Amino acid sequence: MNKLSFWLLPIIFLGGCALVQQPLPQLTLKDHQANVDYPVGQKFQVVLPSNGTTGFKWELEDMTAGVLEKLSDEYQVTDKYTENIVGAGGEEVWTFQVIKVERSHIVMKYRKPWDKTEVANEFLVTINGNPGDDGLVTYLGKIEGNAVDAQFDDCFITEAGDKFGITPVTQDQIGDPGVKAKIAEFTNQDTLVEIRGKMTEPTIDCNGKQLIVHEIQAK
């Protein structure tokens, strides 16, 4: 082994380690009717046993909109079950994300989509959204501009209908120019945006609240 290869090996090894992603927290039937605490921004999975050959599937009966977001759902046969043949069991994996500091819930029912009356199983869990480690909270909504001479900042309207002022985080005594440009880009464009920031109150802004924006992106 030459010297170059000797020094490259640790780098390659460390680089490979950096690619390993931590698995998401999972809730199963054992967590039925449980209360779970997750920080805002946390993604988690609901993993429930299912059998795609029976016609039954899990359906999302109810979810607190604007507090939780469903990212995906898929049916899969894993090594927990037999090979993927007719009659083999599997599981449904539903991925969610906490987007607001608020108490919320998920209600799911296992039934045939064409027969809502026959419910073979049910899953209910309560999610308590908490601020993340950085103290920032995630919001989804749209930006509505005020008149140039208005005393209020532009307004942010969440999917739940809450409304408050919006302003970029201050850096070196001025508003962050990157965040400021993004706010201007999305104002009055009917674009759904995701914002991470901190709420301050009381202020003169909409409903006496002002959201200090640290990060903003189109959703």
GROMACS .gro file of C-alpha atoms in nm:
model
  219
    1MET     CA    1   0.000   0.000   0.000
    2ASN     CA    2   0.149   0.338  -0.100
    3LYS     CA    3   0.141   0.642   0.128
    4LEU     CA    4  -0.141   0.810  -0.065
    5SER     CA    5  -0.370   0.509  -0.026
    6PHE     CA    6  -0.284   0.488   0.342
    7TRP     CA    7  -0.398   0.846   0.404
    8LEU     CA    8  -0.707   0.821   0.181
    9LEU     CA    9  -0.854   0.519   0.361
   10PRO     CA   10  -0.957   0.707   0.680
   11ILE     CA   11  -1.104   0.988   0.469
   12ILE     CA   12  -1.311   0.746   0.261
   13PHE     CA   13  -1.424   0.567   0.576
   14LEU     CA   14  -1.530   0.889   0.746
   15GLY     CA   15  -1.703   1.011   0.431
   16GLY     CA   16  -1.901   0.690   0.414
   17CYS     CA   17  -2.006   0.727   0.778
   18ALA     CA   18  -2.138   1.076   0.706
   19LEU     CA   19  -2.382   0.930   0.453
   20VAL     CA   20  -2.552   0.707   0.709
   21GLN     CA   21  -2.890   0.853   0.805
   22GLN     CA   22  -3.043   0.797   1.143
   23PRO     CA   23  -3.375   0.607   1.125
   24LEU     CA   24  -3.688   0.807   1.198
   25PRO     CA   25  -3.878   0.749   1.523
   26GLN     CA   26  -4.155   0.495   1.470
   27LEU     CA   27  -4.498   0.447   1.626
   28THR     CA   28  -4.675   0.110   1.604
   29LEU     CA   29  -5.002  -0.045   1.721
   30LYS     CA   30  -4.843  -0.071   2.066
   31ASP     CA   31  -4.860   0.310   2.078
   32HIS     CA   32  -5.238   0.319   2.022
   33GLN     CA   33  -5.389   0.599   2.236
   34ALA     CA   34  -5.042   0.713   2.347
   35ASN     CA   35  -4.924   1.071   2.409
   36VAL     CA   36  -4.595   1.143   2.232
   37ASP     CA   37  -4.369   1.451   2.247
   38TYR     CA   38  -4.179   1.555   1.933
   39PRO     CA   39  -3.999   1.884   1.855
   40VAL     CA   40  -4.118   2.102   1.570
   41GLY     CA   41  -3.953   1.990   1.248
   42GLN     CA   42  -3.928   1.628   1.363
   43LYS     CA   43  -4.026   1.364   1.108
   44PHE     CA   44  -4.166   1.036   1.236
   45GLN     CA   45  -4.331   0.723   1.100
   46VAL     CA   46  -4.646   0.532   1.185
   47VAL     CA   47  -4.584   0.165   1.096
   48LEU     CA   48  -4.893  -0.057   1.102
   49PRO     CA   49  -4.946  -0.422   0.999
   50SER     CA   50  -5.141  -0.460   0.677
   51ASN     CA   51  -5.223  -0.714   0.408
   52GLY     CA   52  -5.265  -0.573   0.061
   53THR     CA   53  -5.429  -0.891  -0.073
   54THR     CA   54  -5.736  -0.866   0.151
   55GLY     CA   55  -5.866  -0.532   0.024
   56PHE     CA   56  -5.816  -0.375   0.365
   57LYS     CA   57  -5.586  -0.076   0.401
   58TRP     CA   58  -5.517   0.195   0.654
   59GLU     CA   59  -5.693   0.525   0.591
   60LEU     CA   60  -5.617   0.858   0.755
   61GLU     CA   61  -5.952   0.938   0.916
   62ASP     CA   62  -5.845   1.260   1.089
   63MET     CA   63  -5.533   1.471   1.142
   64THR     CA   64  -5.480   1.816   1.289
   65ALA     CA   65  -5.415   2.026   0.977
   66GLY     CA   66  -5.156   2.302   1.007
   67VAL     CA   67  -4.989   2.123   1.300
   68LEU     CA   68  -4.891   1.795   1.137
   69GLU     CA   69  -4.808   1.729   0.773
   70LYS     CA   70  -4.833   1.392   0.601
   71LEU     CA   71  -4.525   1.343   0.382
   72SER     CA   72  -4.582   0.996   0.235
   73ASP     CA   73  -4.736   0.653   0.277
   74GLU     CA   74  -4.636   0.319   0.127
   75TYR     CA   75  -4.712  -0.052   0.157
   76GLN     CA   76  -4.421  -0.291   0.188
   77VAL     CA   77  -4.343  -0.652   0.270
   78THR     CA   78  -4.045  -0.672   0.503
   79ASP     CA   79  -3.829  -0.952   0.642
   80LYS     CA   80  -4.071  -0.967   0.935
   81TYR     CA   81  -4.311  -1.150   0.708
   82THR     CA   82  -4.306  -1.422   0.443
   83GLU     CA   83  -4.198  -1.369   0.084
   84ASN     CA   84  -4.403  -1.134  -0.129
   85ILE     CA   85  -4.662  -1.384  -0.250
   86VAL     CA   86  -5.041  -1.380  -0.255
   87GLY     CA   87  -5.166  -1.380   0.103
   88ALA     CA   88  -4.837  -1.260   0.250
   89GLY     CA   89  -4.858  -0.994   0.517
   90GLY     CA   90  -4.681  -0.661   0.515
   91GLU     CA   91  -4.700  -0.319   0.672
   92GLU     CA   92  -4.792   0.034   0.583
   93VAL     CA   93  -4.539   0.307   0.659
   94TRP     CA   94  -4.684   0.656   0.697
   95THR     CA   95  -4.438   0.945   0.737
   96PHE     CA   96  -4.541   1.268   0.909
   97GLN     CA   97  -4.371   1.589   1.023
   98VAL     CA   98  -4.450   1.821   1.315
   99ILE     CA   99  -4.478   2.177   1.182
  100LYS     CA  100  -4.623   2.373   1.475
  101VAL     CA  101  -4.598   2.394   1.853
  102GLU     CA  102  -4.941   2.262   1.939
  103ARG     CA  103  -5.125   1.952   2.059
  104SER     CA  104  -5.246   1.741   1.767
  105HIS     CA  105  -5.374   1.396   1.686
  106ILE     CA  106  -5.379   1.125   1.420
  107VAL     CA  107  -5.674   0.889   1.373
  108MET     CA  108  -5.640   0.596   1.133
  109LYS     CA  109  -5.880   0.314   1.048
  110TYR     CA  110  -5.811  -0.022   0.882
  111ARG     CA  111  -6.092  -0.092   0.636
  112LYS     CA  112  -6.184  -0.146   0.272
  113PRO     CA  113  -6.199   0.187   0.084
  114TRP     CA  114  -6.538   0.095  -0.064
  115ASP     CA  115  -6.689  -0.014   0.268
  116LYS     CA  116  -6.650   0.246   0.541
  117THR     CA  117  -6.874   0.057   0.784
  118GLU     CA  118  -6.648  -0.245   0.844
  119VAL     CA  119  -6.352  -0.128   1.053
  120ALA     CA  120  -6.110  -0.409   1.136
  121ASN     CA  121  -5.868  -0.202   1.343
  122GLU     CA  122  -5.803   0.151   1.462
  123PHE     CA  123  -5.500   0.360   1.557
  124LEU     CA  124  -5.510   0.684   1.755
  125VAL     CA  125  -5.214   0.883   1.883
  126THR     CA  126  -5.174   1.233   2.029
  127ILE     CA  127  -4.868   1.433   1.926
  128ASN     CA  128  -4.741   1.721   2.140
  129GLY     CA  129  -4.530   1.955   1.926
  130ASN     CA  130  -4.248   2.127   2.116
  131PRO     CA  131  -3.996   2.393   2.007
  132GLY     CA  132  -3.680   2.251   1.854
  133ASP     CA  133  -3.337   2.274   2.015
  134ASP     CA  134  -3.270   2.603   1.833
  135GLY     CA  135  -3.593   2.754   1.963
  136LEU     CA  136  -3.725   2.806   1.609
  137VAL     CA  137  -4.076   2.705   1.513
  138THR     CA  138  -4.189   2.595   1.165
  139TYR     CA  139  -4.497   2.750   1.001
  140LEU     CA  140  -4.669   2.688   0.667
  141GLY     CA  141  -4.867   2.963   0.498
  142LYS     CA  142  -4.868   3.254   0.254
  143ILE     CA  143  -4.741   3.613   0.267
  144GLU     CA  144  -4.976   3.906   0.213
  145GLY     CA  145  -4.819   4.247   0.153
  146ASN     CA  146  -4.934   4.566   0.323
  147ALA     CA  147  -4.935   4.914   0.171
  148VAL     CA  148  -4.594   5.082   0.152
  149ASP     CA  149  -4.694   5.346   0.409
  150ALA     CA  150  -4.864   5.098   0.648
  151GLN     CA  151  -4.744   5.085   1.007
  152PHE     CA  152  -4.759   4.703   0.998
  153ASP     CA  153  -4.509   4.463   0.847
  154ASP     CA  154  -4.621   4.234   0.567
  155CYS     CA  155  -4.857   3.970   0.708
  156PHE     CA  156  -4.811   3.594   0.720
  157ILE     CA  157  -5.129   3.385   0.707
  158THR     CA  158  -5.095   3.025   0.822
  159GLU     CA  159  -5.293   2.733   0.680
  160ALA     CA  160  -5.496   2.739   1.002
  161GLY     CA  161  -5.591   3.104   0.935
  162ASP     CA  162  -5.370   3.267   1.202
  163LYS     CA  163  -5.232   3.604   1.095
  164PHE     CA  164  -4.932   3.803   1.219
  165GLY     CA  165  -4.659   4.040   1.108
  166ILE     CA  166  -4.346   3.906   0.939
  167THR     CA  167  -3.995   4.052   0.932
  168PRO     CA  168  -3.643   3.917   0.862
  169VAL     CA  169  -3.404   3.833   1.143
  170THR     CA  170  -3.158   4.113   1.221
  171GLN     CA  171  -2.790   4.071   1.137
  172ASP     CA  172  -2.542   4.352   1.204
  173GLN     CA  173  -2.835   4.579   1.295
  174ILE     CA  174  -3.010   4.532   0.959
  175GLY     CA  175  -3.254   4.275   0.831
  176ASP     CA  176  -3.088   3.969   0.678
  177PRO     CA  177  -3.078   4.062   0.305
  178GLY     CA  178  -3.121   3.701   0.188
  179VAL     CA  179  -3.430   3.645   0.402
  180LYS     CA  180  -3.562   3.991   0.311
  181ALA     CA  181  -3.531   3.912  -0.061
  182LYS     CA  182  -3.713   3.581  -0.017
  183ILE     CA  183  -3.999   3.749   0.171
  184ALA     CA  184  -4.033   4.001  -0.114
  185GLU     CA  185  -4.021   3.721  -0.372
  186PHE     CA  186  -4.311   3.531  -0.215
  187THR     CA  187  -4.528   3.829  -0.113
  188ASN     CA  188  -4.870   3.837  -0.284
  189GLN     CA  189  -4.774   3.539  -0.503
  190ASP     CA  190  -5.020   3.289  -0.353
  191THR     CA  191  -4.718   3.065  -0.290
  192LEU     CA  192  -4.719   2.822   0.002
  193VAL     CA  193  -4.400   2.882   0.199
  194GLU     CA  194  -4.232   2.716   0.495
  195ILE     CA  195  -4.087   2.952   0.754
  196ARG     CA  196  -3.870   2.881   1.057
  197GLY     CA  197  -3.860   3.163   1.306
  198LYS     CA  198  -3.945   3.303   1.649
  199MET     CA  199  -4.264   3.479   1.754
  200THR     CA  200  -4.251   3.804   1.949
  201GLU     CA  201  -4.543   3.974   2.121
  202PRO     CA  202  -4.693   4.214   2.198
  203THR     CA  203  -4.612   4.427   1.891
  204ILE     CA  204  -4.805   4.674   1.677
  205ASP     CA  205  -4.831   4.412   1.403
  206CYS     CA  206  -5.128   4.194   1.302
  207ASN     CA  207  -5.299   4.060   1.613
  208GLY     CA  208  -5.014   4.200   1.822
  209LYS     CA  209  -4.772   3.933   1.700
  210GLN     CA  210  -4.461   3.943   1.484
  211LEU     CA  211  -4.272   3.647   1.337
  212ILE     CA  212  -3.895   3.695   1.313
  213VAL     CA  213  -3.795   3.493   1.005
  214HIS     CA  214  -3.468   3.297   1.016
  215GLU     CA  215  -3.531   3.063   0.721
  216ILE     CA  216  -3.784   3.070   0.439
  217GLN     CA  217  -3.844   2.852   0.135
  218ALA     CA  218  -4.119   2.759  -0.110
  219LYS     CA  219  -4.299   2.442  -0.011
   0.00000   0.00000   0.00000
